Coordinates of C-alpha atoms in Angstrom, one line a residue:
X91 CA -30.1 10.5 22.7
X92 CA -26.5 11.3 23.0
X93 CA -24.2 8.9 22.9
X94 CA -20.4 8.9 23.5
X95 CA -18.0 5.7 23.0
X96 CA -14.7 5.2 25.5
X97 CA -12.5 3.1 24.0
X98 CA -9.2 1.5 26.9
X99 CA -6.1 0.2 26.1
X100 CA -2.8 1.7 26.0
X101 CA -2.2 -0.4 22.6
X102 CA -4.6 1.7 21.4
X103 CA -2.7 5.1 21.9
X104 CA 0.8 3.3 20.5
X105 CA -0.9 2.6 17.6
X106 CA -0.8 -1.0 17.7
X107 CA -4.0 -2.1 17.7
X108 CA -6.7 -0.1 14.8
X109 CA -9.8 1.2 16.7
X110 CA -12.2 -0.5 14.4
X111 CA -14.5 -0.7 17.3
X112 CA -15.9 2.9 17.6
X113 CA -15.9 3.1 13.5
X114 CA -18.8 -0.1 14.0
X115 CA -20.5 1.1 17.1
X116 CA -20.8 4.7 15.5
X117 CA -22.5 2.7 12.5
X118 CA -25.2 1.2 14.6
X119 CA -26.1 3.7 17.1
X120 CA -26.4 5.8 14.2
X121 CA -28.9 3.6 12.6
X122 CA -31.4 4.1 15.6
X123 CA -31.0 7.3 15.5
X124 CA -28.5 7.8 18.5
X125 CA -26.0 10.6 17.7
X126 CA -22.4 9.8 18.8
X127 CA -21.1 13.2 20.2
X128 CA -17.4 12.1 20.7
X129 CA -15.2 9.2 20.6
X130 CA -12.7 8.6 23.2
X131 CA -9.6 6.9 23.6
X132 CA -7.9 6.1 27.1
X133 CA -4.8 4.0 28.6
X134 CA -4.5 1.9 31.1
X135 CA -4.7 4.2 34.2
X136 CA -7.6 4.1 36.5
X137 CA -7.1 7.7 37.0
X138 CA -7.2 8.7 33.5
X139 CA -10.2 6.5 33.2
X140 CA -12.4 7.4 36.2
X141 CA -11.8 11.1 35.0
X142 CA -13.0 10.3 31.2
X143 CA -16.1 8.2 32.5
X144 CA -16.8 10.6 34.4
X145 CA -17.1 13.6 31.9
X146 CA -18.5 11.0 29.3
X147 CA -21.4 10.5 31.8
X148 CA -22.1 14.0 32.5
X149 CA -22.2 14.6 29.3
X150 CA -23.9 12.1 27.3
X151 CA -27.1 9.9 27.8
X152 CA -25.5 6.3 26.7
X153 CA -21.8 6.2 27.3
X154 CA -20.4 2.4 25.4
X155 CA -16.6 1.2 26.9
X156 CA -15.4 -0.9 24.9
X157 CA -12.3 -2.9 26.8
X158 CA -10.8 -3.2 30.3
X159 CA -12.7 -6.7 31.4
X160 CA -10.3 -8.7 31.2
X161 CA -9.3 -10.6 34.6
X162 CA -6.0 -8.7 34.9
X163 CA -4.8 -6.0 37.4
X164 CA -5.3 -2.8 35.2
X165 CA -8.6 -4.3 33.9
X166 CA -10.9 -1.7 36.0
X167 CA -13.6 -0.6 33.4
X168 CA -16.8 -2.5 35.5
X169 CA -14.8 -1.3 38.7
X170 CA -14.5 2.2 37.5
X171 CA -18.1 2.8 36.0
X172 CA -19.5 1.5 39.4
X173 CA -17.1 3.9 41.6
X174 CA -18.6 6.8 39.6
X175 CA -22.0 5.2 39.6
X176 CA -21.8 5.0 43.3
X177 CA -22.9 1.4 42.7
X178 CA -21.2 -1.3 44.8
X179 CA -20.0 -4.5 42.9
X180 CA -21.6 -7.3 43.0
X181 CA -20.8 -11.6 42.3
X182 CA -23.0 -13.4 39.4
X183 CA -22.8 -16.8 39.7
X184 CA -23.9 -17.5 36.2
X185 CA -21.4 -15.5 34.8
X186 CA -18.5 -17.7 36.7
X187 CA -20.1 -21.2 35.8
X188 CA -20.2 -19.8 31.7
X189 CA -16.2 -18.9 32.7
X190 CA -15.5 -22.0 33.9
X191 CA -17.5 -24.4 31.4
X192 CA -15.3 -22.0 28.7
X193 CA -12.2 -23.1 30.4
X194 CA -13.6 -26.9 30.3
X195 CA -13.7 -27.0 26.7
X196 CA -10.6 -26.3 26.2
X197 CA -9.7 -28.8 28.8
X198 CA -7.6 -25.9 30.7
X199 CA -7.5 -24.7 34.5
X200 CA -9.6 -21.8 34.9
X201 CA -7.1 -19.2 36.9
X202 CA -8.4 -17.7 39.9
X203 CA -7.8 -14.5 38.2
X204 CA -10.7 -14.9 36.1
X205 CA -13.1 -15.2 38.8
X206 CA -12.9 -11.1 38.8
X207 CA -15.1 -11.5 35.2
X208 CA -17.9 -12.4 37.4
X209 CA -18.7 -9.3 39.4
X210 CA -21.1 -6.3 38.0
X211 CA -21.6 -3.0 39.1
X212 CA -25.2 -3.7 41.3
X213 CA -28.4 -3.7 39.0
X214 CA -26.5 -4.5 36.0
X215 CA -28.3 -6.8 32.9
X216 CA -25.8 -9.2 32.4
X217 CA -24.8 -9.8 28.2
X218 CA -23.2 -13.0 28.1
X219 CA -20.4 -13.8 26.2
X220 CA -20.3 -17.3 24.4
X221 CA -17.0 -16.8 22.6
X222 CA -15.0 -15.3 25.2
X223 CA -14.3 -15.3 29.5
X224 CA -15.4 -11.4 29.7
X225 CA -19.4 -10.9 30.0
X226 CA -20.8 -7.3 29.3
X227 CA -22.9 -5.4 31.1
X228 CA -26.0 -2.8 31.0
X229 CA -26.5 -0.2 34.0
X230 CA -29.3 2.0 33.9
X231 CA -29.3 5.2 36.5
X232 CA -30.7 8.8 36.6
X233 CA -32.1 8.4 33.2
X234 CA -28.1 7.2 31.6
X235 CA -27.5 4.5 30.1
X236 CA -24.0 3.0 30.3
X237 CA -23.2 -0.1 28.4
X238 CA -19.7 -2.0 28.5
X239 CA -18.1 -4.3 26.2
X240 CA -15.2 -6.1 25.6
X241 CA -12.6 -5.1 23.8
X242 CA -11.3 -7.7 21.1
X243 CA -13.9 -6.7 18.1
X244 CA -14.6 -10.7 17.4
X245 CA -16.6 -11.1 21.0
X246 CA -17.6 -7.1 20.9
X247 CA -19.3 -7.4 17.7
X248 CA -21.9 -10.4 18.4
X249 CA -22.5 -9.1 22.0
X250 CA -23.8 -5.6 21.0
X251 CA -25.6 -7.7 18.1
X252 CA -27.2 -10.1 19.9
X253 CA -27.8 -8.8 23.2
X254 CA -26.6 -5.0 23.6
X255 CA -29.0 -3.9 20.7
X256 CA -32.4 -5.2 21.6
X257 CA -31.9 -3.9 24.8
X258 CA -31.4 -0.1 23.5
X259 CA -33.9 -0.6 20.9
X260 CA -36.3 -1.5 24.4
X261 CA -34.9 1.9 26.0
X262 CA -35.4 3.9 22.8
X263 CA -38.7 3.2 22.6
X264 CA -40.8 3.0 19.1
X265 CA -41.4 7.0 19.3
X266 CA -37.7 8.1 19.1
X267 CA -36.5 9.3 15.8
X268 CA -34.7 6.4 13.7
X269 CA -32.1 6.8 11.0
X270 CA -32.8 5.7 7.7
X271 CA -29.5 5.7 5.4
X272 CA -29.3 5.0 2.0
X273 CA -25.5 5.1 -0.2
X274 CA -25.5 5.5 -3.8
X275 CA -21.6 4.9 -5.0
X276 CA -20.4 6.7 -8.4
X277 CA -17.4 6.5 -10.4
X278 CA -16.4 9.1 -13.2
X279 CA -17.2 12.1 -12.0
X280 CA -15.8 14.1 -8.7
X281 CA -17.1 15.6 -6.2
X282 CA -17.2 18.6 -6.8
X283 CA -19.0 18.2 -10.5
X284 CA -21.5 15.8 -8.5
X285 CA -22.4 19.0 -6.2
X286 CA -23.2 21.1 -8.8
X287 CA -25.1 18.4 -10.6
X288 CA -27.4 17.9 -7.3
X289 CA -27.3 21.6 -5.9
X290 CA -30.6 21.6 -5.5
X291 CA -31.4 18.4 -3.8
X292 CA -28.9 18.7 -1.3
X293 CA -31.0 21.3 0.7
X294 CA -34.1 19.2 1.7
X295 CA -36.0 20.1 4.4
X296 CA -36.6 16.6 5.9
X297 CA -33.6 14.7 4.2
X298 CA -29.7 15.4 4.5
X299 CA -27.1 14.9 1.7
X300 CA -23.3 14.4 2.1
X301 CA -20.8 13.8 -0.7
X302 CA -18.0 11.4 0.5
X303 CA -14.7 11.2 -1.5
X304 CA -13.1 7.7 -1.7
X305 CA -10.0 6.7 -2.9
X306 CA -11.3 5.3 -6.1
X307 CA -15.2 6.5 -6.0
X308 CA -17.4 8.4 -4.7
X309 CA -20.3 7.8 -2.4
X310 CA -23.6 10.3 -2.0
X311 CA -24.9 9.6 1.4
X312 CA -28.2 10.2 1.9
X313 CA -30.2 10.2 5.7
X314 CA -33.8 10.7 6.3
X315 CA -34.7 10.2 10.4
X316 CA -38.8 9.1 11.5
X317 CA -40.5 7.1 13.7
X318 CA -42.0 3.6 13.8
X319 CA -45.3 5.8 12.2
X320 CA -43.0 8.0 10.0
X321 CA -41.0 5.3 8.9
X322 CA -42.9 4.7 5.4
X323 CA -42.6 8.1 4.9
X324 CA -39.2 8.6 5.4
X325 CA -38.6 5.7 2.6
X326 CA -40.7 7.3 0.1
X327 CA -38.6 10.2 0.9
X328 CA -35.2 8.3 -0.2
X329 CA -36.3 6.7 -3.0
X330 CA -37.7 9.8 -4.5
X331 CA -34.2 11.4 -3.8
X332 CA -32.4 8.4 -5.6
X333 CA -34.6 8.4 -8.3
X334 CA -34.1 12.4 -9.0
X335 CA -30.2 11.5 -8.5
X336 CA -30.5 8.6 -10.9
X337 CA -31.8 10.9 -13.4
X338 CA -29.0 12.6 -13.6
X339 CA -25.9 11.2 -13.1
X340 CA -27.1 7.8 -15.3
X341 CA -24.3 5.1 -15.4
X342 CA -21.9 7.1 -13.5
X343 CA -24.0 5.5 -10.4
X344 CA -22.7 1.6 -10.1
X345 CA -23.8 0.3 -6.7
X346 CA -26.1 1.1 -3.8
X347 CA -25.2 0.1 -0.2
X348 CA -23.2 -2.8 0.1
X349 CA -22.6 -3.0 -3.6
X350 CA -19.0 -3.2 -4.4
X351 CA -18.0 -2.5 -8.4
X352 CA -16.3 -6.0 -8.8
X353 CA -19.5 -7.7 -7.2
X354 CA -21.6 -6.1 -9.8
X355 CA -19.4 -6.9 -12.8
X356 CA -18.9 -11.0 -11.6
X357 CA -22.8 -11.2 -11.2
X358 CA -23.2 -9.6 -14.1
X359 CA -20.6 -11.7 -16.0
X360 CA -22.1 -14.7 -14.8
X361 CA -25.5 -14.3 -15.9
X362 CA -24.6 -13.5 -19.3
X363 CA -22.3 -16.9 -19.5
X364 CA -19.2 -14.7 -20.5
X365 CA -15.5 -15.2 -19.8
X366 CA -12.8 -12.4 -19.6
X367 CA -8.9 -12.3 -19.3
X368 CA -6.6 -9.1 -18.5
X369 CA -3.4 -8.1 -19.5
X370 CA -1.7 -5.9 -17.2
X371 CA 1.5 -3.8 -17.0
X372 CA 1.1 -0.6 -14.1
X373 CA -1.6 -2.5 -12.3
X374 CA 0.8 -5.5 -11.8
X375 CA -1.9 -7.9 -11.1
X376 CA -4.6 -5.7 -9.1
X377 CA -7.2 -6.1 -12.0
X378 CA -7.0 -9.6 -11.7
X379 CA -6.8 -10.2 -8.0
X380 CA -10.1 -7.7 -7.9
X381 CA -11.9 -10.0 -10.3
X382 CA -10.8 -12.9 -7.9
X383 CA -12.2 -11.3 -5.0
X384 CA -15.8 -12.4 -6.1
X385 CA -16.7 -15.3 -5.4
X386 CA -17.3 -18.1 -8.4
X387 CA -15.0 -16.1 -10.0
X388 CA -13.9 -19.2 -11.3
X389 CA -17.0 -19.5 -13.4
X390 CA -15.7 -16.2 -15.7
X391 CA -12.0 -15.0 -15.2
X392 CA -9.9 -17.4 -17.1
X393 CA -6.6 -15.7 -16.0
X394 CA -4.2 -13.0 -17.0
X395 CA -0.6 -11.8 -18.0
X396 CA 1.1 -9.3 -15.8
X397 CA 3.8 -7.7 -18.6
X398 CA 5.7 -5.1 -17.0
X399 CA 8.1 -5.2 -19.6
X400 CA 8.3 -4.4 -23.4
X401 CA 9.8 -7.8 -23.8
X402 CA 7.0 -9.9 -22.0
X403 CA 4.7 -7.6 -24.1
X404 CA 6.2 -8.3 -27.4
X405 CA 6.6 -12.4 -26.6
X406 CA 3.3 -12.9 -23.9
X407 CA 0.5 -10.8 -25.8
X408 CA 2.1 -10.7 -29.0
X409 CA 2.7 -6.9 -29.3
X410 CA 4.1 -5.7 -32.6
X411 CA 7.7 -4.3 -31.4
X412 CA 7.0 -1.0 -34.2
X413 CA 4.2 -0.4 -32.0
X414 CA 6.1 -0.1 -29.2
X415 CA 9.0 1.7 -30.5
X416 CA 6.5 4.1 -32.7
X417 CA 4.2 4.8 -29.8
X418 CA 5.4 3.7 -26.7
X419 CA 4.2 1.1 -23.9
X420 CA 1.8 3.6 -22.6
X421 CA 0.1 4.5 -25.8
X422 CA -3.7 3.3 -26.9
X423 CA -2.1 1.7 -29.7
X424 CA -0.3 -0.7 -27.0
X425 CA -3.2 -0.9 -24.8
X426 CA -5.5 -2.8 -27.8
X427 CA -2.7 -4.9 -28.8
X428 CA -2.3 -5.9 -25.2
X429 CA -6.3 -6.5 -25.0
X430 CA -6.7 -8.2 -28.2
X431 CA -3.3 -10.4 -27.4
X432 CA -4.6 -11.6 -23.9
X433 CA -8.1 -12.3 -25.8
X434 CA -6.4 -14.7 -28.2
X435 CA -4.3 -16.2 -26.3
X436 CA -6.5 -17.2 -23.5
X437 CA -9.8 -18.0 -25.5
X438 CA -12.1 -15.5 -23.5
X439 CA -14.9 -13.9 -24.4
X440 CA -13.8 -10.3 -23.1
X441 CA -10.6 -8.9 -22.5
X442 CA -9.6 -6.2 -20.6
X443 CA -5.9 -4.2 -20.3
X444 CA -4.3 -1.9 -18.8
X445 CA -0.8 0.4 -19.2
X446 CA 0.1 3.4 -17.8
X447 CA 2.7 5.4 -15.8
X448 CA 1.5 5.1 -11.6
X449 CA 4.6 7.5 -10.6
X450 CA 6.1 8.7 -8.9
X451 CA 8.6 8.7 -11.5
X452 CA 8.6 7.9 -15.4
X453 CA 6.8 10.6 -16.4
X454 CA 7.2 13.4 -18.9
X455 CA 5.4 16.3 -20.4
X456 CA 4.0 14.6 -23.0
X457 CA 3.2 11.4 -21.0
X458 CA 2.5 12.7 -17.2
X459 CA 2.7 11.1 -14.0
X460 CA -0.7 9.2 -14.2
X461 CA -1.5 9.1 -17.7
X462 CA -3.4 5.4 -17.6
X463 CA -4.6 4.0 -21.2
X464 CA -7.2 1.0 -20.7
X465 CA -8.1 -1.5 -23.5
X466 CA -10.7 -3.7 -24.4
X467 CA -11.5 -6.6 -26.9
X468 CA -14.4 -8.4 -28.1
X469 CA -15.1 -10.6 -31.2
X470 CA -17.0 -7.4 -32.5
X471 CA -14.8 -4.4 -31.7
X472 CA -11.1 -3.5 -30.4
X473 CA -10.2 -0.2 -28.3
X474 CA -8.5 1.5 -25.9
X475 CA -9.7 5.0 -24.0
X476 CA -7.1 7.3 -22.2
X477 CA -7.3 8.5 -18.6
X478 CA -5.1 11.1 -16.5
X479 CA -5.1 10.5 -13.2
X480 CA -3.8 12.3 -10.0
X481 CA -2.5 11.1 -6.6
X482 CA 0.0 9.3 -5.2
X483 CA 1.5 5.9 -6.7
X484 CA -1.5 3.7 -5.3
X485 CA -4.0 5.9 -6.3
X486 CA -3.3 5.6 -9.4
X487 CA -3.2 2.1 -9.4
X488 CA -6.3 1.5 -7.7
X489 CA -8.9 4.2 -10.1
X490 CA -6.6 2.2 -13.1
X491 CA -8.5 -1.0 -11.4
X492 CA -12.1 0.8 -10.9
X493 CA -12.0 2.2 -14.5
X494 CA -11.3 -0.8 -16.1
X495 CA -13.9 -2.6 -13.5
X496 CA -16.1 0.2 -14.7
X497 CA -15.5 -0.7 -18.4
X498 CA -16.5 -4.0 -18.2
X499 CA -20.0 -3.1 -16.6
X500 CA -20.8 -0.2 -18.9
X501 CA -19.9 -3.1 -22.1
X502 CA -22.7 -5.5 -19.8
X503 CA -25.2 -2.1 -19.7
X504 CA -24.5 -2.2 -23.8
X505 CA -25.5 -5.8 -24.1
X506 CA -28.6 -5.3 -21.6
X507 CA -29.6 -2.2 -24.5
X508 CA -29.5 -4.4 -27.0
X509 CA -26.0 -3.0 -28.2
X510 CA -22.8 -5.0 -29.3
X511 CA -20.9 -5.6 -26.6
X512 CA -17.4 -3.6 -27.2
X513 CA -19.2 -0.2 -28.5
X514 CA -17.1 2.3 -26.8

């Protein structure tokens, strides 16, 4: 099945609103194995519209609108579709009563504008929508499949959940091909090195690879399609891939799916009872606010120091001032003392730092744009490893946050091998 999604709105087009719409529709048609030919944006003009349903229908076997139900004059999408339908509109009582009874909670007038939400191209399956006045719809004719949504993601979202996607499972049948997707997310190794590391296995006959470069890690996609009776198949398929991949790129894989570095790291934190602090300079205070972002972070991040300056250095994390003149800020020297200061002063188990130079300025030959150094302290052991990274000011920033994210976990994989924790 083909699939194309028509996203309306004119705020679209300025730039005001982000499409986030097609990006999450693409995801789930995807999954059942639909492939989404093109996306498609549109204003507010019924005859821009009526033209790009048209070609959308004539050229695809599901078309999805998103937008244009809204009770207002230029709101034509259920108009439009039925026009090039041929299908002649028609009043749902239901559909009015849900409008009202909305409007009655709120204890507001229901305007007689809104009474234009209850009429459906003819033969359409309703989808209701609890959280909103605009109900979907699902027309099936000539073997196409059109179904419309509203716009706002917040009432989109559940109504393609709850009622658009049991529906197209019912019209796809249990034969069609399904998509099985599997992500395995890396850090430490780009993407071209991964690509010549996995060569081999990105040439499968029955299962597709595709490398995809993030800002601060990389993802290796892999997609295997079967049936309802292929289905096992196709699973034995993916995990033999991601155990081969496994293999051999080791630790440099952190997460799988949904896994986010900083989710690992907290769990992982939290079952082994330890606490950690940071001490920060080029970061100012990302490392911390990422180890915030889990939740019950409460239960290991005791806090941090964000020392931009040598002063705050020398006074907040104790940093001897000959380091500082002898080496520099951004120096691995600085980077332990920083680690092992924030350690003491906060009581935590683990400590983690970071200095560097993010750019765009402050650089030199011997200390470039992106030179990061990231240290680490433990009751057993002290030290600090040097990065260079490349990009733009936030780029930096943000792999200086994954690589010391990504320091923490390998010191948890030590402790799971039976290895003191702070063995660099």
């Amino acid at each position: 099945m083909k699939a194309e999604i028509v996203a309306t709105g004119t705020e679209l087009l300025l730039g005001e609103t982000l499409n986030t719409s097609a990006h999450y529709l693409t995801g789930k048609l995807s999954s059942l194995g639909i492939e989404v030919d093109y996306h498609t944006t549109v204003g507010d003009n019924s005859e821009r519209l009526e033209q790009v349903l048209r070609q959308a229908i004539d050229r695809s076997d599901l078309l999805v609108t998103t937008g244009g139900l809204g009770p207002t004059a230029d709101d034509l999408t259920k108009e439009l579709v039925a026009k090039v339908l041929n299908l002649e509109m028609e009043f749902d009582q239901s559909s009015l009563n849900n409008i009202k009874e909305f409007f009655g909670r709120r204890k507001a007038p229901m305007p007689s504008s809104n009474e234009k939400q209850a009429y459906f191209p003819k033969g359409s399956k309703i989808l209701p929508n609890p959280i909103g006045t605009a109900p979907g719809a699902i027309i099936e004719k000539d073997g196409k499949t059109v179904i419309i949504l509203p716009g706002p993601p917040f009432e989109m979202q559940p109504m393609f959940e709850h009622y658009a996607l049991p529906e197209l499972q019912r019209i796809i049948g249990p034969d069609s091909e399904r998509m099985n997707e599997r992500v395995l997310k890396v850090f430490g190794i780009g993407e071209s090195a991964i690509e010549e590391v996995l060569n081999d296995l990105m040439h499968l006959p029955k299962l597709s690879m595709a490398l995809l470069a993030k800002r601060a890690e990389m993802h290796i996609r892999l997609v295997t399609r079967g049936t309802e009776a292929t289905s096992q198949e196709a699973l034995d398929s993916l995990n033999q891939t991601e155990d081969e991949i496994r293999k051999r790129l080791g630790d440099k894989i952190f997460g799988r799916d949904q896994e986010t570095m900083i989710g690992i790291v907290g769990q992982t934190l939290k079952k082994n009872h330890l606490t950690i602090s940071t001490a920060e300079s080029c970061t100012g205070g990302l490392l911390g606010a990422a180890l915030t972002q889990e939740p019950g972070s409460s239960e290991f991040y005791l806090g941090g120091v964000v020392s931009y300056s040598n002063s705050l250095k020398q006074q907040l994390l104790g940093v001897n001032e000959k380091t500082l003149q002898e080496f520099g800020a951004v120096s691995e020297e600085a980077a332990r003392e920083m680690a092992e200061g924030i350690r003491r002063k906060s009581g935590s188990d683990l400590a983690i730092s970071a200095t560097g130079i993010a750019g765009p300025d402050g650089g030199s030959d011997l200390k470039p744009v992106g030179l990061v150094y990231i240290g680490f302290a433990s009751a057993e052991k002290v030290y600090a490893k040097k990065f260079q990274f490349y990009g733009e000011r936030e780029s930096v920033r943000q792999l200086t946050v994954q690589a010391a994210l990504n320091e923490i976990r390998q010191q948890m994989l030590n402790k799971e091998r039976g290895l003191h924790i702070g063995d660099g």
